[in-house]
């Protein structure tokens, strides 16, 4: 086993960290408080090439292997303090682009991918409904074929980029009698008559990326905007969720590195009775545990990405990665607050925001309970 | 892979019930005999055992609804 990186990879990572620190900053505390998505930053990230890191060169990306891509995202998460922005980038890369690249026709890819890579178009992934969260396939949305079109009716909630998306992948039943096997996916223009993007919903964390409700009332979608075969929606969802589960938390590793650096700095300089608080084991052990979470999480993520790159089964590793990284980020964010004390609790320092942002990682893309169900099932239980 | 081998894998590994009766044409999907994780495990087992790649877009009702359907689909991949 070789843990070394090439000079080229290291240079890319270093530059990605610099870019994120210098270009993706801004006043994230204010944006978080206001719940504002900054499309300028999104465009800047796209121009740097972030959205194309894992896209093959023939489709306009830079064609990095997945281990390199996740390491770049890790650097992005370390340099950029806006966890909402980095989550949004990952959701677009793994949820939307992989579905489009794998299931899309050449015409669909040609139409929808270039504006996505350029940061000019955001695509919402419309699966969740009020009555179907973890029971993702228990949806009520319908798509009825009428001549050369499908007529879609849907009420989707908790949709990332829902309020601002330019297009959407919408899951709906084309055969209501066939349960999950009667679900199909559609590429829908947000400008289509009957498509409504509702206002941004307030939420606990990740406030700089907009979530919201999307409704479709008799939206007519040309049949050539069916994504994948009719009835393959569940397979498409399982496929893209596998990618997202495996890789979406990569930026959080970078955020955990940033937390450690800041906690070490604080613990070395903050004095109590003339002694640095880092000399107290109640503090230093917390930071040692943060380092342990980072290193073990990193190994798990890289292995999962490597398996994905090789096309080898990684269902178990992906579920473990999603669970472990999500819980590690939560625990380290809590530790960072404890170490910083009052400063950690104040919003203006930005330390408490990591904890609020971390909670989302335990829920989106399949809750940690669902991930444990997968692990247990794969163990033969 | 024979139809019988597929049946045995489902009985022993997915249902954990070697006495489960699964008819050749019995529906496995709409009846929820196999949930989504079980289907994924079955696909991975078929891929690793037969050294074939089963594209996710092929995992449909048509190809996986029954033992006969799975067997026929695998036959078409040879």
Short mmCIF file of C-alpha atoms in Angstrom, two decimals:
data_model
loop_
_atom_site.label_atom_id
_atom_site.label_comp_id
_atom_site.label_asym_id
_atom_site.label_seq_id
_atom_site.Cartn_x
_atom_site.Cartn_y
_atom_site.Cartn_z
CA UNK A 1 0.00 0.00 0.00
CA UNK A 2 1.38 3.36 -1.04
CA UNK A 3 0.20 6.46 0.81
CA UNK A 4 2.39 8.89 -1.11
CA UNK A 5 1.12 11.57 -3.47
CA UNK A 6 2.71 12.85 -6.63
CA UNK A 7 4.19 16.32 -6.78
CA UNK A 8 1.48 17.25 -9.25
CA UNK A 9 -1.27 16.14 -6.86
CA UNK A 10 0.32 18.04 -3.98
CA UNK A 11 0.60 21.18 -6.09
CA UNK A 12 -3.06 20.93 -7.10
CA UNK A 13 -4.14 20.47 -3.51
CA UNK A 14 -2.01 23.35 -2.26
CA UNK A 15 -3.43 25.64 -4.90
CA UNK A 16 -7.01 24.54 -4.19
CA UNK A 17 -6.49 25.36 -0.51
CA UNK A 18 -5.05 28.77 -1.42
CA UNK A 19 -7.89 29.45 -3.84
CA UNK A 20 -10.53 28.54 -1.27
CA UNK A 21 -8.90 30.66 1.42
CA UNK A 22 -8.42 33.69 -0.81
CA UNK A 23 -11.39 33.54 -3.14
CA UNK A 24 -14.22 31.74 -1.35
CA UNK A 25 -14.19 33.74 1.84
CA UNK A 26 -16.29 36.82 2.27
CA UNK A 27 -18.44 37.41 5.29
CA UNK A 28 -19.79 33.93 5.88
CA UNK A 29 -21.02 34.88 9.36
CA UNK A 30 -23.29 37.51 7.84
CA UNK A 31 -24.41 35.23 5.01
CA UNK A 32 -25.17 32.48 7.51
CA UNK A 33 -27.19 34.86 9.67
CA UNK A 34 -29.15 36.11 6.67
CA UNK A 35 -29.43 32.70 5.00
CA UNK A 36 -27.95 34.06 1.80
CA UNK A 37 -26.58 32.03 -1.10
CA UNK A 38 -23.79 33.90 -2.89
CA UNK A 39 -23.95 33.00 -6.55
CA UNK A 40 -20.81 35.03 -7.21
CA UNK A 41 -18.82 32.61 -5.08
CA UNK A 42 -20.48 29.69 -6.87
CA UNK A 43 -19.45 31.12 -10.23
CA UNK A 44 -15.93 31.74 -8.94
CA UNK A 45 -15.64 28.10 -7.82
CA UNK A 46 -16.93 26.93 -11.19
CA UNK A 47 -14.43 29.11 -13.05
CA UNK A 48 -11.66 27.59 -10.96
CA UNK A 49 -12.91 24.23 -12.21
CA UNK A 50 -14.28 22.71 -9.02
CA UNK A 51 -17.48 21.40 -10.61
CA UNK A 52 -15.47 19.58 -13.27
CA UNK A 53 -12.83 17.98 -11.08
CA UNK A 54 -14.35 14.51 -11.43
CA UNK A 55 -15.89 14.95 -14.87
CA UNK A 56 -14.08 13.24 -17.77
CA UNK A 57 -12.10 15.53 -20.06
CA UNK A 58 -14.21 14.59 -23.05
CA UNK A 59 -17.19 16.14 -21.26
CA UNK A 60 -15.38 19.35 -20.35
CA UNK A 61 -14.01 18.43 -16.93
CA UNK A 62 -10.46 18.00 -15.72
CA UNK A 63 -10.83 14.24 -15.39
CA UNK A 64 -9.15 13.76 -12.03
CA UNK A 65 -9.35 10.32 -10.48
CA UNK A 66 -11.74 10.24 -7.53
CA UNK A 67 -9.09 10.02 -4.82
CA UNK A 68 -7.48 13.16 -6.18
CA UNK A 69 -10.89 14.81 -6.51
CA UNK A 70 -11.83 14.11 -2.88
CA UNK A 71 -8.44 15.37 -1.71
CA UNK A 72 -9.06 18.56 -3.66
CA UNK A 73 -12.49 18.88 -2.04
CA UNK A 74 -10.85 18.31 1.31
CA UNK A 75 -8.52 21.23 0.58
CA UNK A 76 -11.51 23.28 -0.48
CA UNK A 77 -13.24 22.56 2.83
CA UNK A 78 -10.11 23.49 4.74
CA UNK A 79 -9.64 26.81 3.00
CA UNK A 80 -13.29 27.78 2.68
CA UNK A 81 -15.14 28.40 5.92
CA UNK A 82 -18.50 28.28 4.17
CA UNK A 83 -19.62 24.68 4.69
CA UNK A 84 -22.89 25.38 2.91
CA UNK A 85 -21.09 26.37 -0.26
CA UNK A 86 -18.81 23.31 -0.25
CA UNK A 87 -21.78 21.04 0.51
CA UNK A 88 -23.66 22.55 -2.42
CA UNK A 89 -20.76 21.98 -4.76
CA UNK A 90 -20.55 18.35 -3.69
CA UNK A 91 -24.30 17.82 -4.04
CA UNK A 92 -24.15 19.16 -7.57
CA UNK A 93 -21.11 17.07 -8.49
CA UNK A 94 -22.15 13.75 -7.04
CA UNK A 95 -25.94 13.86 -7.04
CA UNK A 96 -26.67 15.67 -10.29
CA UNK A 97 -23.67 15.34 -12.58
CA UNK A 98 -23.07 11.62 -12.02
CA UNK A 99 -26.74 10.89 -12.73
CA UNK A 100 -26.61 12.96 -15.88
CA UNK A 101 -23.33 11.49 -17.09
CA UNK A 102 -24.34 7.90 -16.48
CA UNK A 103 -28.03 7.93 -17.42
CA UNK A 104 -28.23 10.88 -19.80
CA UNK A 105 -28.39 10.63 -23.57
CA UNK A 106 -25.63 12.44 -25.48
CA UNK A 107 -28.14 15.19 -26.26
CA UNK A 108 -29.13 15.55 -22.59
CA UNK A 109 -25.50 15.68 -21.49
CA UNK A 110 -24.68 18.22 -24.18
CA UNK A 111 -27.57 20.42 -23.12
CA UNK A 112 -27.41 20.24 -19.33
CA UNK A 113 -23.78 19.56 -18.37
CA UNK A 114 -21.82 22.50 -19.88
CA UNK A 115 -23.87 25.21 -18.12
CA UNK A 116 -23.60 23.22 -14.89
CA UNK A 117 -19.80 23.00 -15.17
CA UNK A 118 -19.61 26.71 -15.97
CA UNK A 119 -21.62 27.58 -12.86
CA UNK A 120 -24.30 29.20 -14.99
CA UNK A 121 -26.98 26.65 -14.20
CA UNK A 122 -27.97 25.00 -10.93
CA UNK A 123 -29.89 21.74 -10.97
CA UNK A 124 -32.13 20.65 -8.11
CA UNK A 125 -32.41 16.97 -7.25
CA UNK A 126 -36.11 16.55 -6.51
CA UNK A 127 -36.75 13.30 -4.69
CA UNK A 128 -37.90 13.99 -1.14
CA UNK A 129 -41.56 14.64 -0.36
CA UNK A 130 -43.32 15.48 2.87
CA UNK A 131 -44.46 11.88 3.29
CA UNK A 132 -41.29 10.18 2.09
CA UNK A 133 -37.94 10.93 3.70
CA UNK A 134 -36.01 7.81 4.57
CA UNK A 135 -38.76 5.89 2.74
CA UNK A 136 -37.55 7.63 -0.40
CA UNK A 137 -39.47 5.46 -2.85
CA UNK A 138 -42.80 6.05 -1.13
CA UNK A 139 -43.32 9.18 -3.17
CA UNK A 140 -46.62 10.45 -4.53
CA UNK A 141 -45.44 12.46 -7.55
CA UNK A 142 -46.85 11.27 -10.86
CA UNK A 143 -45.87 11.47 -14.51
CA UNK A 144 -48.47 10.52 -17.10
CA UNK A 145 -47.53 9.97 -20.72
CA UNK A 146 -49.60 11.99 -23.20
CA UNK A 147 -48.34 11.64 -26.74
CA UNK A 148 -44.81 12.96 -26.96
CA UNK A 149 -44.87 14.43 -23.48
CA UNK A 150 -45.18 13.51 -19.83
CA UNK A 151 -47.44 15.52 -17.54
CA UNK A 152 -45.82 15.87 -14.13
CA UNK A 153 -47.44 16.66 -10.80
CA UNK A 154 -45.22 16.75 -7.74
CA UNK A 155 -44.73 18.39 -4.37
CA UNK A 156 -41.09 18.12 -3.34
CA UNK A 157 -39.56 19.40 -0.10
CA UNK A 158 -36.10 19.95 1.39
CA UNK A 159 -34.71 20.39 -2.08
CA UNK A 160 -31.15 21.68 -2.21
CA UNK A 161 -31.08 24.72 -4.52
CA UNK A 162 -34.84 24.31 -4.95
CA UNK A 163 -35.56 28.05 -4.60
CA UNK A 164 -32.92 29.12 -7.15
CA UNK A 165 -32.41 26.17 -9.50
CA UNK A 166 -32.50 26.61 -13.26
CA UNK A 167 -33.37 22.96 -13.88
CA UNK A 168 -34.36 19.91 -11.88
CA UNK A 169 -34.12 16.16 -11.88
CA UNK A 170 -37.63 15.17 -10.78
CA UNK A 171 -38.60 11.69 -9.64
CA UNK A 172 -42.20 10.64 -10.26
CA UNK A 173 -44.28 7.52 -10.69
CA UNK A 174 -44.93 6.51 -14.28
CA UNK A 175 -46.47 3.23 -13.16
CA UNK A 176 -48.19 3.75 -9.79
CA UNK A 177 -48.95 0.02 -9.46
CA UNK A 178 -45.29 -0.94 -9.53
CA UNK A 179 -44.09 0.78 -6.34
CA UNK A 180 -40.43 1.77 -6.50
CA UNK A 181 -40.10 -0.04 -9.80
CA UNK A 182 -42.56 2.31 -11.40
CA UNK A 183 -40.55 5.46 -10.67
CA UNK A 184 -38.89 7.43 -13.46
CA UNK A 185 -36.62 10.47 -13.51
CA UNK A 186 -37.06 13.58 -15.66
CA UNK A 187 -34.96 16.58 -16.56
CA UNK A 188 -37.22 19.57 -16.12
CA UNK A 189 -36.64 23.22 -16.95
CA UNK A 190 -37.46 25.48 -14.03
CA UNK A 191 -38.98 27.93 -16.51
CA UNK A 192 -41.63 25.41 -17.58
CA UNK A 193 -45.23 26.55 -16.99
CA UNK A 194 -46.55 25.02 -13.78
CA UNK A 195 -43.11 24.72 -12.15
CA UNK A 196 -42.94 26.73 -8.93
CA UNK A 197 -39.86 27.28 -6.79
CA UNK A 198 -41.00 28.29 -3.33
CA UNK A 199 -39.08 30.64 -0.98
CA UNK A 200 -36.01 29.59 0.95
CA UNK A 201 -36.83 27.68 4.12
CA UNK A 202 -35.06 28.55 7.36
CA UNK A 203 -33.00 25.73 8.80
CA UNK A 204 -30.51 24.94 11.55
CA UNK A 205 -27.30 24.90 9.52
CA UNK A 206 -25.90 25.03 5.99
CA UNK A 207 -27.80 28.29 5.72
CA UNK A 208 -25.67 29.61 2.89
CA UNK A 209 -27.08 27.01 0.52
CA UNK A 210 -30.80 27.40 -0.13
CA UNK A 211 -33.23 24.56 0.56
CA UNK A 212 -36.89 24.73 -0.27
CA UNK A 213 -40.07 23.32 -1.72
CA UNK A 214 -40.63 22.76 -5.43
CA UNK A 215 -44.04 22.04 -6.87
CA UNK A 216 -45.05 20.94 -10.35
CA UNK A 217 -48.63 21.33 -11.48
CA UNK A 218 -49.38 19.76 -14.85
CA UNK A 219 -45.89 20.51 -16.07
CA UNK A 220 -45.48 19.18 -19.60
CA UNK A 221 -42.08 17.62 -20.17
CA UNK A 222 -40.98 16.39 -23.61
CA UNK A 223 -40.47 12.63 -23.65
CA UNK A 224 -36.84 13.09 -24.65
CA UNK A 225 -36.22 14.63 -21.21
CA UNK A 226 -36.85 11.29 -19.53
CA UNK A 227 -33.53 10.56 -17.77
CA UNK A 228 -32.75 6.87 -18.14
CA UNK A 229 -35.35 4.30 -19.04
CA UNK A 230 -38.94 4.53 -17.87
CA UNK A 231 -39.07 2.69 -14.55
CA UNK A 232 -35.34 3.09 -13.89
CA UNK A 233 -35.79 6.00 -11.48
CA UNK A 234 -35.16 3.89 -8.39
CA UNK A 235 -31.96 2.52 -9.89
CA UNK A 236 -30.85 6.01 -10.86
CA UNK A 237 -31.55 7.24 -7.34
CA UNK A 238 -29.67 4.33 -5.77
CA UNK A 239 -26.76 4.92 -8.14
CA UNK A 240 -26.42 8.65 -7.55
CA UNK A 241 -27.00 8.28 -3.82
CA UNK A 242 -24.12 5.82 -3.76
CA UNK A 243 -21.86 8.47 -5.20
CA UNK A 244 -23.15 11.15 -2.88
CA UNK A 245 -22.92 8.93 0.18
CA UNK A 246 -19.34 8.06 -0.69
CA UNK A 247 -17.97 11.47 -1.45
CA UNK A 248 -20.15 14.39 -0.35
CA UNK A 249 -18.55 14.74 3.08
CA UNK A 250 -15.02 15.19 1.70
CA UNK A 251 -15.00 18.96 2.41
CA UNK A 252 -15.85 18.23 6.04
CA UNK A 253 -12.48 16.51 6.43
CA UNK A 254 -10.86 19.79 5.46
CA UNK A 255 -13.06 21.64 7.91
CA UNK A 256 -11.92 19.22 10.62
CA UNK A 257 -8.28 20.01 9.78
CA UNK A 258 -9.07 23.71 10.05
CA UNK A 259 -10.72 23.14 13.43
CA UNK A 260 -7.62 21.34 14.73
CA UNK A 261 -5.29 24.10 13.53
CA UNK A 262 -7.42 26.74 15.20
CA UNK A 263 -7.83 24.78 18.43
CA UNK A 264 -4.08 24.14 18.68
CA UNK A 265 -3.36 27.81 18.09
CA UNK A 266 -5.92 28.87 20.68
CA UNK A 267 -4.79 26.29 23.24
CA UNK A 268 -1.14 27.35 22.85
CA UNK A 269 -1.79 31.04 23.30
CA UNK A 270 -4.70 31.16 25.76
CA UNK A 271 -3.35 31.32 29.31
CA UNK A 272 -4.87 30.41 32.64
CA UNK A 273 -2.82 31.19 35.75
CA UNK A 274 0.20 31.74 33.54
CA UNK A 275 -0.08 28.40 31.74
CA UNK A 276 -1.30 27.66 28.25
CA UNK A 277 -4.62 25.84 28.42
CA UNK A 278 -3.15 23.28 25.99
CA UNK A 279 -1.05 22.00 28.87
CA UNK A 280 -4.22 20.85 30.58
CA UNK A 281 -5.17 17.36 29.52
CA UNK A 282 -8.87 18.20 29.49
CA UNK A 283 -8.02 20.40 26.50
CA UNK A 284 -5.13 18.53 24.89
CA UNK A 285 -6.91 15.19 24.92
CA UNK A 286 -9.90 16.71 23.16
CA UNK A 287 -7.59 17.92 20.40
CA UNK A 288 -5.86 14.53 20.21
CA UNK A 289 -9.27 12.94 19.69
CA UNK A 290 -10.02 15.47 16.94
CA UNK A 291 -6.82 14.39 15.20
CA UNK A 292 -7.77 10.73 15.60
CA UNK A 293 -11.16 11.35 14.00
CA UNK A 294 -9.56 13.22 11.12
CA UNK A 295 -6.99 10.56 10.30
CA UNK A 296 -9.34 7.59 10.58
CA UNK A 297 -12.05 9.40 8.63
CA UNK A 298 -9.55 10.28 5.95
CA UNK A 299 -8.50 6.64 5.49
CA UNK A 300 -12.10 5.53 5.20
CA UNK A 301 -12.95 8.24 2.67
CA UNK A 302 -9.92 7.56 0.49
CA UNK A 303 -10.62 3.83 0.46
CA UNK A 304 -14.24 4.44 -0.50
CA UNK A 305 -13.21 6.82 -3.28
CA UNK A 306 -10.58 4.36 -4.52
CA UNK A 307 -13.14 1.54 -4.70
CA UNK A 308 -15.56 3.84 -6.51
CA UNK A 309 -12.86 4.81 -8.98
CA UNK A 310 -12.07 1.16 -9.67
CA UNK A 311 -15.73 0.31 -10.12
CA UNK A 312 -15.53 -2.15 -7.24
CA UNK A 313 -18.39 -2.70 -4.78
CA UNK A 314 -18.23 -0.12 -1.98
CA UNK A 315 -21.72 -0.13 -0.56
CA UNK A 316 -20.42 -1.06 2.88
CA UNK A 317 -17.54 1.44 2.81
CA UNK A 318 -19.79 4.23 1.53
CA UNK A 319 -22.32 3.70 4.33
CA UNK A 320 -19.51 3.59 6.90
CA UNK A 321 -17.94 6.74 5.45
CA UNK A 322 -21.19 8.68 5.48
CA UNK A 323 -21.89 7.68 9.06
CA UNK A 324 -18.40 8.07 10.42
CA UNK A 325 -17.48 11.37 8.79
CA UNK A 326 -20.83 12.87 9.69
CA UNK A 327 -20.50 11.92 13.33
CA UNK A 328 -16.81 12.85 13.49
CA UNK A 329 -17.50 16.35 12.21
CA UNK A 330 -20.30 16.77 14.74
CA UNK A 331 -18.11 15.55 17.61
CA UNK A 332 -15.10 17.65 16.62
CA UNK A 333 -17.27 20.73 16.14
CA UNK A 334 -18.61 20.23 19.65
CA UNK A 335 -15.08 19.77 20.99
CA UNK A 336 -13.94 22.96 19.26
CA UNK A 337 -16.69 24.90 21.06
CA UNK A 338 -15.72 23.35 24.39
CA UNK A 339 -12.07 24.27 23.86
CA UNK A 340 -12.85 27.86 22.88
CA UNK A 341 -15.38 28.28 25.69
CA UNK A 342 -17.31 31.54 25.43
CA UNK A 343 -15.60 32.45 22.16
CA UNK A 344 -16.75 29.17 20.69
CA UNK A 345 -20.33 29.86 21.68
CA UNK A 346 -20.46 33.32 20.13
CA UNK A 347 -21.74 33.42 16.58
CA UNK A 348 -19.27 36.05 15.37
CA UNK A 349 -16.30 33.72 15.87
CA UNK A 350 -17.81 31.24 13.42
CA UNK A 351 -16.94 28.23 15.56
CA UNK A 352 -20.47 27.29 16.57
CA UNK A 353 -21.53 27.39 12.91
CA UNK A 354 -19.54 24.23 12.19
CA UNK A 355 -21.67 22.35 14.72
CA UNK A 356 -24.92 23.54 13.18
CA UNK A 357 -23.62 22.69 9.72
CA UNK A 358 -22.46 19.26 10.88
CA UNK A 359 -25.95 18.15 11.92
CA UNK A 360 -27.13 18.23 8.32
CA UNK A 361 -24.53 15.62 7.44
CA UNK A 362 -26.29 13.18 9.75
CA UNK A 363 -29.50 13.57 7.79
CA UNK A 364 -29.07 14.43 4.10
CA UNK A 365 -28.14 11.69 1.64
CA UNK A 366 -29.56 9.05 3.95
CA UNK A 367 -29.57 9.41 7.73
CA UNK A 368 -26.91 7.74 9.83
CA UNK A 369 -29.59 5.32 11.02
CA UNK A 370 -30.29 4.30 7.45
CA UNK A 371 -26.54 3.93 6.82
CA UNK A 372 -26.30 1.61 9.82
CA UNK A 373 -29.21 -0.39 8.42
CA UNK A 374 -27.19 -0.83 5.23
CA UNK A 375 -24.08 -1.89 7.13
CA UNK A 376 -26.06 -4.36 9.22
CA UNK A 377 -27.79 -5.74 6.15
CA UNK A 378 -24.49 -6.25 4.38
CA UNK A 379 -23.16 -8.05 7.43
CA UNK A 380 -25.97 -10.53 6.90
CA UNK A 381 -28.33 -9.28 9.58
CA UNK B 1 -25.40 -19.29 -13.10
CA UNK B 2 -28.32 -21.62 -12.83
CA UNK B 3 -31.74 -20.59 -11.73
CA UNK B 4 -31.31 -22.88 -8.73
CA UNK B 5 -28.13 -21.09 -7.65
CA UNK B 6 -29.88 -17.74 -7.76
CA UNK B 7 -32.74 -19.17 -5.72
CA UNK B 8 -30.36 -20.52 -3.10
CA UNK B 9 -28.51 -17.21 -2.77
CA UNK B 10 -31.79 -15.41 -2.19
CA UNK B 11 -32.95 -18.00 0.33
CA UNK B 12 -29.72 -18.28 2.30
CA UNK B 13 -28.17 -14.82 2.07
CA UNK B 14 -31.00 -12.39 1.54
CA UNK B 15 -34.00 -13.97 3.26
CA UNK B 16 -31.94 -15.94 5.81
CA UNK B 17 -34.46 -18.74 5.39
CA UNK B 18 -33.36 -21.89 3.60
CA UNK B 19 -36.91 -23.23 3.71
CA UNK B 20 -38.44 -20.21 1.95
CA UNK B 21 -40.39 -21.28 -1.11
CA UNK B 22 -39.68 -19.15 -4.17
CA UNK B 23 -41.42 -20.20 -7.35
CA UNK B 24 -39.69 -19.58 -10.66
CA UNK B 25 -42.25 -16.99 -11.75
CA UNK B 26 -43.04 -15.62 -8.30
CA UNK B 27 -42.83 -11.86 -8.01
CA UNK B 28 -39.86 -10.78 -5.89
CA UNK B 29 -40.08 -7.02 -6.20
CA UNK B 30 -43.65 -5.74 -6.00
CA UNK B 31 -44.24 -8.18 -3.15
CA UNK B 32 -41.27 -6.60 -1.32
CA UNK B 33 -39.74 -10.04 -0.92
CA UNK B 34 -36.53 -8.26 -1.88
CA UNK B 35 -36.08 -4.70 -0.64
CA UNK B 36 -33.78 -2.22 -2.38
CA UNK B 37 -30.72 -3.25 -0.34
CA UNK B 38 -31.37 -6.91 -1.11
CA UNK B 39 -31.60 -6.15 -4.81
CA UNK B 40 -28.32 -4.25 -4.63
CA UNK B 41 -26.67 -7.17 -2.82
CA UNK B 42 -28.04 -9.59 -5.39
CA UNK B 43 -26.65 -7.47 -8.23
CA UNK B 44 -23.25 -7.29 -6.57
CA UNK B 45 -23.27 -11.05 -6.02
CA UNK B 46 -24.15 -11.72 -9.65
CA UNK B 47 -21.47 -9.29 -10.83
CA UNK B 48 -18.71 -10.79 -8.69
CA UNK B 49 -19.68 -14.40 -9.30
CA UNK B 50 -20.22 -14.12 -13.03
CA UNK B 51 -17.59 -11.39 -13.57
CA UNK B 52 -20.05 -9.30 -15.52
CA UNK B 53 -21.04 -5.68 -15.16
CA UNK B 54 -24.74 -5.03 -14.63
CA UNK B 55 -25.44 -1.36 -15.44
CA UNK B 56 -27.72 0.33 -12.91
CA UNK B 57 -30.15 1.23 -15.70
CA UNK B 58 -30.70 -2.50 -16.25
CA UNK B 59 -31.89 -3.05 -12.69
CA UNK B 60 -35.56 -2.80 -13.56
CA UNK B 61 -38.79 -4.65 -12.95
CA UNK B 62 -38.49 -6.27 -16.35
CA UNK B 63 -35.11 -7.82 -15.59
CA UNK B 64 -35.39 -8.62 -11.89
CA UNK B 65 -39.02 -9.32 -11.08
CA UNK B 66 -38.68 -13.10 -10.78
CA UNK B 67 -36.13 -15.89 -10.85
CA UNK B 68 -37.06 -16.55 -14.46
CA UNK B 69 -36.62 -12.88 -15.36
CA UNK B 70 -33.22 -12.69 -13.68
CA UNK B 71 -32.09 -15.89 -15.34
CA UNK B 72 -33.25 -14.69 -18.75
CA UNK B 73 -31.55 -11.33 -18.26
CA UNK B 74 -28.27 -12.97 -17.30
CA UNK B 75 -28.60 -15.22 -20.35
CA UNK B 76 -28.90 -12.13 -22.53
CA UNK B 77 -25.66 -10.77 -21.04
CA UNK B 78 -23.60 -13.83 -22.02
#
